[in-house]
Amino acid sequence: MSSATGTVTVQQPLNYRAGARVQPADGGQLEEVFEPATGRVLCKVPCSGEKEVDLAVQSAKAAFKIWSQMSGMERCRVMLEAARIIREQRDEIATMETINNGKSIFEARVDIDVSWQCLEYYAGLAGSLAGEHIQLPGGSFGYTRREPLGVCVGIGAWNYPFQIACWKSGPALACGNAMVFKPSPFTPISVVRLAEIFTEAGVPKGLFNVVQGGAATGQFLCQHPDVAKISFTGSVPTGMKIMEMAAKGIKPVTLELGGKSPLIIFSDADLENAVKGALMANFLTQGEVCCNGTRVFVERKILDTFTKEVVKRTQKIKIGDPLLEDTRMGALINRPHLNRVQGFIKQAKEQGAEVLCGGDLYVPDDPKLKNGYYMRPCVLGNCKDDMTCVKEEIFGPVMAILPFDTEEEVVERANATKFGLAGGVFTRDIQKAHRVVAALKAGMCFINNYNVSPVELPFGGYKCSGFGRENGRAAIEYYSQLKTVCVEMGDVESVF
Ligand SMILES: NC(=O)c1ccc[n+]([C@@H]2O[C@H](COP(=O)([O-])OP(=O)(O)OC[C@H]3O[C@@H](n4cnc5c(N)ncnc54)[C@H](O)[C@@H]3O)[C@@H](O)[C@H]2O)c1
Ligand SMILES: C[N+](C)(C)CCCC=O
């Protein structure tokens, strides 16, 4: 694949089954895949039908028999090798991600680093997965075994295509499972590279398969009788459908869904860090980040100073060709999504919010970028809690600033949402910081920073933002099951 913006075409098949790229056995409708930076079509991908989904699941089932019998240490070695290859190919994979997603190359490299770190982390855990030994009366005893689930399905969103696949396959494979992964039809490219890397590293052929397609393909996967678990990253409405399908087969699910997270800035915060934190909380990946702190509550005493500084720095964000080293904001994922984000800004204005900066379309000077999906990052002032822009997930570069007066008031307002993915607080008062995060109804809270993602820390939501956890030791619980064995050392005392 050539690597300059506007020059790429993707020709190889993007399904991956039994250790090789394949055309789907029953590929139906063709999905056009766009390069967000230019609006060009990168390729057309056939959506996998029921037959291809079944072949992928059967391929995973066969590999599961081998992989699940290997020791944790053997699995560890293979996963470490996969992590090493990703590290070695970091720039190439990051370039693919940027071309398909539109995010800056600077950020894509960070995503790839987080990806190999995730595989390394779970490789490290694989060798120490163990149960317990429990003594019982008369010398009898019991023990528990941590066993894999079987074939797990991963369904991903388009904002972190490679990273999401690693966050799911890392713990799944470490626990001895196989996986069939379906990326978003908007970003089908980089995950196939991950599949190749796993094979190169030495996983049994078929252990990690990729099927391409949209909702229909996803449904075939979720409904397949040989699938043991579904791990989904995406929107709340799709999450509900996934849960309904999983319920029919009593399949466990992990749901990583949307958010509308609060970021609370107290007047005693280090202003420089708070401003940087607010930008990190809103403008990574063009604002298309599930855990973004898009409701920025600012203590009234510092509202003007904080807002002025945030606006000044937001206006300086370098937008443009995402493959250029100094670009910090690339293109949104596609035209309909850009229009949707613009619609939210229009509605915000109608409802009385003030656009303090940005929000308009951005047309780069470079002629090859003129059909790309760019907009200027936006800061909204004069926001009220009941405005649509404050209640709904926009999933674009739009920050809403809301003043507050007391701790009690801001905690109540921060929690007044159906979502509960993340939250953040900036203050120098350590007791206040811990008190506030303890009161926030959110799964991932940050104190004096935002949107950092160490793989050692569990990540996941409360309320409508989902359940189950990715990353950290916690994810092991969601990719394994516990078998209890009760061992009698004496004679059977029968009641009959
Ligand atoms: N919590 C997290 O970790 C996290 C991370 C990234 C994105 N997200 C959320 O994802 C959303 C944006 O992503 P999106 O637009 O790709 O979400 P989406 O729900 O439209 O799609 C997500 C995935 O589900 C598939 N899908 C759609 N309908 C399906 C169905 N009926 N059955 C099975 N699969 C189906 C899609 O093809 C895609 O692969 C946002 O709400 C964002 O907050 C959450
Ligand atoms: C890596 N981040 C920035 C924490 C994002 C995690 C995935 C959410 O969309």
XYZ file of C-alpha atoms and ligand atoms in Angstrom:
549
model
C 0.000 0.000 0.000
C 1.384 3.441 -0.930
C 1.264 5.815 1.984
C 0.599 9.386 0.858
C -2.781 10.995 1.361
C -4.852 10.722 -1.797
C -2.837 7.950 -3.448
C -4.008 4.791 -1.733
C -6.016 1.947 -3.179
C -6.716 -1.243 -1.301
C -6.902 -4.332 -3.449
C -6.340 -7.351 -1.222
C -9.332 -9.156 0.283
C -10.244 -7.873 3.737
C -11.820 -10.983 5.218
C -9.460 -13.259 7.101
C -10.202 -16.893 7.767
C -8.158 -19.971 8.690
C -4.914 -18.008 8.569
C -5.342 -16.233 5.213
C -7.024 -13.305 3.514
C -10.094 -14.562 1.649
C -12.990 -13.293 -0.391
C -16.183 -14.045 1.517
C -17.951 -17.236 0.402
C -21.236 -15.369 0.042
C -20.257 -11.708 -0.089
C -23.344 -9.694 -0.887
C -23.729 -5.950 -0.910
C -20.574 -3.875 -1.521
C -19.721 -1.181 1.064
C -17.705 1.787 -0.180
C -14.816 2.618 2.142
C -13.723 6.270 2.173
C -10.520 8.097 2.877
C -11.840 10.860 5.174
C -8.962 13.209 4.368
C -9.885 13.385 0.672
C -13.346 11.868 0.311
C -11.920 9.303 -2.156
C -13.113 5.704 -2.237
C -10.330 3.437 -0.966
C -12.059 0.183 -1.849
C -15.399 -1.581 -1.979
C -15.823 -4.340 0.540
C -18.342 -7.178 0.204
C -20.455 -7.712 3.321
C -20.177 -11.257 4.603
C -23.341 -13.346 4.618
C -24.484 -16.209 6.848
C -22.300 -18.783 5.088
C -19.072 -16.789 5.468
C -19.889 -16.036 9.091
C -20.396 -19.745 9.712
C -17.092 -20.619 7.994
C -15.276 -18.074 10.167
C -16.889 -19.426 13.346
C -16.015 -23.029 12.346
C -12.450 -21.963 11.640
C -12.264 -20.349 15.101
C -13.785 -23.448 16.698
C -11.103 -25.694 15.215
C -8.285 -23.381 16.341
C -9.833 -23.078 19.800
C -9.280 -26.815 20.345
C -5.524 -26.333 19.930
C -5.082 -22.927 21.597
C -7.165 -23.689 24.676
C -5.019 -26.767 25.397
C -1.783 -24.804 25.350
C -0.326 -23.604 28.636
C -0.584 -19.952 29.611
C 3.159 -19.595 29.167
C 2.965 -20.941 25.605
C 0.191 -18.485 24.800
C 2.238 -15.728 26.436
C 5.183 -16.318 24.101
C 3.017 -16.107 20.968
C 1.263 -12.964 22.156
C 4.548 -11.295 23.033
C 5.741 -12.026 19.516
C 2.558 -10.437 18.108
C 3.202 -7.371 20.287
C 6.777 -7.228 19.021
C 5.689 -7.336 15.360
C 3.145 -4.567 15.938
C 5.851 -2.459 17.586
C 8.151 -3.099 14.631
C 5.423 -2.172 12.114
C 4.031 0.699 14.172
C 4.431 3.374 11.523
C 2.980 1.313 8.699
C -0.069 0.308 10.770
C -0.543 3.863 12.055
C -0.451 5.124 8.464
C -3.160 2.647 7.446
C -5.252 3.767 10.404
C -4.854 7.434 9.534
C -5.747 6.877 5.897
C -8.893 4.945 6.778
C -10.006 6.858 9.887
C -8.862 10.421 9.212
C -7.177 10.956 12.608
C -3.722 12.549 12.742
C -0.716 10.286 12.295
C 0.561 11.604 15.619
C -2.468 10.145 17.394
C -2.604 6.977 15.318
C 0.919 6.123 16.470
C -0.214 6.484 20.077
C -3.147 4.156 19.332
C -0.790 1.537 17.931
C 1.453 1.860 20.978
C -1.558 1.314 23.234
C -2.415 -1.725 21.068
C 0.901 -3.559 21.433
C 1.049 -2.609 25.106
C -2.333 -4.271 25.519
C -1.124 -7.535 23.949
C 2.047 -7.411 26.057
C 0.022 -6.852 29.209
C -2.279 -9.816 28.598
C 0.623 -11.993 27.476
C 2.072 -11.247 30.913
C -1.134 -12.342 32.629
C -1.625 -15.494 30.533
C 0.946 -17.526 32.452
C -0.494 -16.721 35.834
C -4.202 -17.330 35.237
C -5.157 -19.759 37.940
C -7.917 -20.897 40.235
C -7.938 -21.554 43.979
C -7.470 -24.567 46.206
C -9.979 -24.797 49.051
C -9.649 -27.264 51.950
C -12.788 -29.130 53.050
C -13.488 -31.352 56.114
C -11.885 -34.809 56.329
C -9.072 -34.051 53.920
C -11.452 -33.470 51.043
C -10.865 -30.372 49.003
C -12.114 -28.293 46.153
C -10.418 -26.294 43.486
C -11.410 -23.860 40.797
C -10.204 -23.753 37.226
C -10.325 -20.604 35.107
C -11.446 -21.865 31.707
C -11.930 -20.106 28.377
C -15.406 -19.516 26.976
C -14.857 -20.715 23.395
C -15.430 -18.667 20.248
C -15.834 -15.000 21.187
C -17.210 -12.393 18.809
C -15.737 -8.893 18.776
C -17.700 -6.108 17.083
C -15.930 -2.775 16.772
C -16.638 0.920 16.208
C -14.732 3.064 13.683
C -12.939 5.547 15.962
C -10.141 3.240 17.210
C -10.264 0.329 14.733
C -6.952 -1.417 15.510
C -6.924 -0.559 19.207
C -10.465 -1.838 19.802
C -9.514 -5.151 18.149
C -6.509 -5.439 20.489
C -8.514 -4.488 23.588
C -10.825 -7.408 22.767
C -8.443 -10.004 21.360
C -5.747 -9.396 24.021
C -7.705 -10.703 27.029
C -9.710 -13.150 24.882
C -6.633 -14.916 23.510
C -4.748 -14.790 26.823
C -7.623 -16.731 28.410
C -7.476 -19.377 25.665
C -10.419 -18.267 23.507
C -10.681 -17.892 19.740
C -12.199 -14.795 18.142
C -14.153 -13.709 15.109
C -13.916 -9.944 14.773
C -16.119 -7.627 12.745
C -14.823 -4.080 12.374
C -17.037 -1.173 11.416
C -17.728 -1.133 7.663
C -16.241 2.399 7.673
C -12.821 1.147 8.866
C -12.239 -2.399 7.637
C -8.559 -2.148 6.742
C -6.182 -2.274 9.711
C -7.768 -5.161 11.619
C -6.834 -7.609 8.843
C -3.228 -6.636 9.436
C -3.687 -7.626 13.082
C -5.011 -11.015 11.943
C -1.916 -11.505 9.764
C 0.338 -10.532 12.650
C -1.269 -13.082 14.964
C -0.666 -15.784 12.348
C 2.915 -14.648 11.825
C 3.443 -14.731 15.594
C 2.329 -18.369 15.725
C -1.331 -18.607 16.763
C -3.099 -21.659 15.294
C -4.628 -20.836 11.912
C -8.211 -19.710 12.441
C -7.737 -18.433 15.980
C -8.433 -14.824 14.978
C -10.712 -14.292 11.971
C -12.136 -11.155 10.412
C -15.514 -10.860 8.738
C -16.475 -7.620 7.056
C -19.924 -6.111 6.889
C -22.503 -4.035 8.690
C -25.550 -4.730 10.811
C -26.653 -7.888 8.965
C -23.227 -9.514 9.257
C -23.112 -8.522 12.927
C -26.487 -10.148 13.481
C -25.387 -13.437 11.893
C -22.425 -13.430 14.264
C -24.447 -12.665 17.395
C -27.063 -15.282 16.555
C -24.597 -18.053 15.681
C -25.154 -21.017 18.040
C -21.424 -21.778 18.338
C -20.567 -18.295 19.585
C -19.960 -18.229 23.354
C -19.585 -14.502 24.005
C -20.073 -11.127 22.366
C -17.924 -8.097 23.100
C -19.348 -4.992 21.495
C -18.094 -1.430 21.137
C -20.510 1.010 19.589
C -23.622 3.056 20.134
C -26.317 2.568 22.775
C -29.101 1.667 20.282
C -26.960 -1.065 18.681
C -25.877 -2.224 22.150
C -29.535 -2.816 23.021
C -29.982 -4.963 19.916
C -26.833 -6.945 20.713
C -28.094 -7.607 24.223
C -31.445 -8.825 22.913
C -29.741 -11.251 20.530
C -27.357 -12.430 23.243
C -30.274 -13.000 25.617
C -31.798 -15.512 23.197
C -28.663 -17.676 23.414
C -27.859 -16.831 27.107
C -24.533 -15.454 25.888
C -22.498 -13.134 28.098
C -21.880 -9.694 26.639
C -19.475 -6.857 27.196
C -20.963 -3.538 26.079
C -18.697 -0.521 25.582
C -21.164 2.167 24.555
C -21.458 5.908 24.223
C -21.119 8.708 26.721
C -21.667 12.372 27.564
C -19.120 12.671 30.305
C -18.628 15.549 32.731
C -15.320 17.288 33.324
C -15.373 19.444 36.461
C -12.896 22.304 36.824
C -12.704 23.815 40.309
C -11.335 27.317 40.812
C -8.353 25.980 42.792
C -7.169 23.856 39.843
C -3.852 24.442 38.138
C -5.287 26.476 35.258
C -2.657 25.479 32.715
C -3.282 21.766 33.365
C -7.053 22.233 33.459
C -7.030 23.916 30.039
C -4.808 21.216 28.576
C -7.058 18.588 30.181
C -10.182 20.120 28.640
C -8.604 19.992 25.174
C -7.499 16.386 25.701
C -11.009 15.585 26.899
C -12.649 16.956 23.764
C -10.499 17.052 20.669
C -8.624 13.762 20.296
C -9.650 11.904 17.121
C -11.727 14.905 15.970
C -13.825 14.544 19.116
C -14.978 11.080 18.050
C -14.144 9.498 21.409
C -16.645 7.649 23.564
C -15.283 8.796 26.923
C -14.809 12.466 26.019
C -15.559 14.999 28.754
C -17.835 17.101 26.583
C -19.747 18.754 29.419
C -17.091 21.005 30.903
C -18.372 22.393 34.213
C -16.292 25.394 35.290
C -16.518 27.071 38.704
C -17.977 30.505 38.026
C -15.063 32.358 39.638
C -12.710 31.233 36.872
C -15.214 30.903 34.038
C -13.974 33.878 32.013
C -10.255 33.208 32.414
C -10.657 29.500 31.700
C -12.955 30.002 28.712
C -10.718 32.621 27.125
C -7.695 30.329 27.380
C -9.568 27.265 26.076
C -10.871 29.222 23.088
C -7.416 30.638 22.332
C -5.811 27.184 22.317
C -8.669 25.554 20.425
C -8.249 28.118 17.651
C -4.590 27.167 17.384
C -5.205 23.451 16.764
C -3.614 22.622 13.426
C -6.229 21.049 11.134
C -5.433 19.418 7.811
C -3.750 16.513 6.064
C -3.689 13.868 8.809
C -0.473 12.342 7.499
C 1.507 15.529 8.078
C 3.628 15.429 11.226
C 2.374 18.736 12.649
C -1.351 18.122 12.067
C -3.287 17.663 15.304
C -6.813 17.372 13.927
C -7.658 15.439 10.783
C -10.965 14.692 9.085
C -14.185 13.303 10.554
C -15.133 9.795 9.551
C -17.573 10.538 6.691
C -19.858 13.140 5.157
C -23.101 12.057 6.906
C -21.352 12.142 10.278
C -19.882 15.589 9.578
C -23.375 16.805 8.638
C -24.773 15.301 11.833
C -22.191 17.125 13.975
C -22.942 20.369 12.102
C -26.638 19.776 12.788
C -25.945 19.614 16.537
C -24.118 22.971 16.378
C -26.954 24.584 14.430
C -29.465 23.300 16.974
C -27.254 24.501 19.852
C -27.353 28.031 18.393
C -31.133 27.836 17.968
C -31.434 26.784 21.605
C -29.387 29.780 22.792
C -25.798 28.501 23.001
C -23.065 30.819 21.805
C -20.387 29.574 19.422
C -17.195 30.903 20.986
C -15.029 29.467 18.233
C -15.059 26.994 15.345
C -17.979 24.807 14.396
C -17.754 25.745 10.726
C -16.465 23.607 7.877
C -12.746 23.780 7.183
C -11.420 23.612 3.626
C -7.659 23.005 3.510
C -5.597 24.881 0.904
C -4.221 21.649 -0.546
C -6.545 20.887 -3.524
C -6.418 17.134 -2.964
C -8.053 17.638 0.465
C -10.949 19.815 -0.697
C -13.504 16.998 -0.535
C -12.357 15.812 2.901
C -14.579 15.925 5.978
C -13.008 18.723 8.016
C -14.452 21.144 10.521
C -12.988 23.593 13.005
C -13.120 22.449 16.625
C -15.922 24.206 18.423
C -16.371 25.640 21.922
C -19.924 26.458 22.988
C -20.661 28.997 25.712
C -23.915 30.036 27.365
C -24.941 26.388 27.583
C -27.757 25.085 29.758
C -28.190 21.527 31.051
C -31.392 20.940 29.072
C -29.949 21.838 25.645
C -29.570 18.997 23.153
C -25.847 19.740 22.753
C -25.429 19.147 26.497
C -27.625 16.056 26.713
C -26.760 14.035 23.604
C -23.517 12.436 22.480
C -22.312 14.511 19.496
C -19.188 12.432 18.768
C -17.409 15.346 17.151
C -15.123 18.241 18.179
C -17.688 20.175 20.198
C -17.093 21.233 23.808
C -19.894 22.695 25.915
C -18.913 24.967 28.803
C -21.254 25.202 31.784
C -20.693 27.367 34.888
C -21.333 26.053 38.417
C -21.204 27.469 41.950
C -20.992 24.628 44.487
C -19.586 21.111 44.705
C -22.936 19.618 45.641
C -24.652 21.302 42.706
C -22.049 20.250 40.140
C -22.030 16.603 41.241
C -25.790 16.439 40.910
C -25.715 18.038 37.463
C -22.781 15.882 36.322
C -24.735 12.741 37.220
C -27.986 13.912 35.609
C -27.478 11.868 32.437
C -28.421 8.425 31.165
C -24.734 7.818 30.361
C -21.961 6.877 32.797
C -18.806 6.128 30.871
C -16.302 8.615 32.265
C -15.773 11.767 34.277
C -12.976 14.039 35.373
C -12.088 16.575 38.012
C -9.360 19.221 38.193
C -8.547 20.599 41.642
C -5.534 20.978 43.940
C -7.648 19.852 46.910
C -6.921 16.134 47.217
C -9.868 15.415 49.500
C -12.296 17.214 47.215
C -10.896 15.338 44.221
C -11.507 11.909 45.760
C -14.880 12.926 47.216
C -16.096 14.122 43.828
C -14.933 11.093 41.815
C -16.469 8.825 44.459
C -19.791 10.612 43.894
C -19.616 10.464 40.089
C -21.718 7.702 38.554
C -19.185 6.768 35.899
C -16.910 3.798 35.266
C -13.698 5.639 34.345
C -12.738 8.744 36.327
C -9.734 10.986 35.928
C -8.193 13.322 38.524
C -6.082 16.178 37.119
C -5.822 14.607 33.645
C -8.156 13.225 30.995
C -8.219 10.540 28.268
C -4.971 8.857 29.134
C -5.267 5.099 28.636
C -2.840 2.876 30.501
C -3.783 -0.691 29.598
C -3.331 -1.753 33.228
C -6.489 0.175 34.223
C -9.955 -1.301 33.663
C -12.134 0.710 31.288
C -15.917 0.587 30.944
C -19.198 2.220 31.774
C -22.009 2.593 34.236
C -25.690 3.032 33.321
C -26.456 3.234 29.574
C -22.742 3.358 28.754
C -22.636 -0.392 29.167
C -21.090 -3.022 31.401
C -18.172 -5.371 31.512
C -14.625 -4.058 31.496
C -11.806 -3.903 28.995
C -8.139 -3.586 30.009
C -6.666 -4.383 33.392
C -7.020 -7.661 35.272
C -10.783 -7.074 35.358
C -11.168 -8.033 31.679
C -10.083 -11.591 32.471
C -13.403 -12.065 34.293
C -15.238 -11.295 31.095
C -13.335 -13.736 28.861
C -13.221 -16.754 31.131
C -15.488 -18.872 33.300
C -14.863 -20.542 36.605
C -15.241 -24.289 37.031
C -15.427 -25.639 40.572
C -14.218 -29.181 41.234
C -15.210 -30.864 44.511
C -12.937 -33.810 45.474
C -13.999 -36.455 48.016
C -11.131 -38.117 49.880
C -13.284 -40.403 52.052
C -16.331 -42.604 51.521
C -19.656 -41.419 50.235
C -22.127 -40.785 53.041
C -25.384 -41.556 51.350
C -28.696 -40.360 52.760
C -30.449 -43.291 51.077
N -17.287 2.685 25.298
C -16.360 2.477 24.389
O -15.312 1.887 24.647
C -16.561 2.987 22.981
C -15.468 3.077 22.128
C -15.664 3.557 20.838
C -16.928 3.954 20.411
N -17.972 3.871 21.258
C -19.313 4.328 20.829
O -19.577 3.883 19.517
C -20.432 4.796 18.846
C -19.857 5.136 17.497
O -19.544 3.981 16.817
P -20.406 3.415 15.630
O -21.095 4.527 14.915
O -19.558 2.487 14.859
O -21.526 2.576 16.426
P -22.623 1.591 15.835
O -23.407 1.105 17.000
O -23.343 2.196 14.713
O -21.767 0.395 15.204
C -20.838 -0.335 15.959
C -20.631 -1.677 15.315
O -21.828 -2.450 15.399
C -22.163 -2.984 14.120
N -23.613 -3.139 14.089
C -24.540 -2.198 13.740
N -25.785 -2.716 13.879
C -25.637 -3.987 14.327
C -26.554 -5.028 14.663
N -27.872 -4.862 14.580
N -26.062 -6.217 15.087
C -24.716 -6.394 15.209
N -23.806 -5.449 14.892
C -24.257 -4.263 14.459
C -21.586 -1.960 13.168
O -21.440 -2.510 11.878
C -20.265 -1.638 13.844
O -19.294 -2.625 13.582
C -20.512 6.013 19.750
O -21.730 5.994 20.447
C -19.353 5.809 20.712
O -19.503 6.435 21.942
C -17.816 3.380 22.520
C -7.925 5.848 24.138
N -8.992 6.686 24.655
C -8.747 8.067 24.302
C -9.041 6.576 26.117
C -10.267 6.303 24.045
C -10.771 4.918 24.362
C -11.841 4.423 23.419
C -13.035 5.295 23.253
O -13.559 5.662 22.216
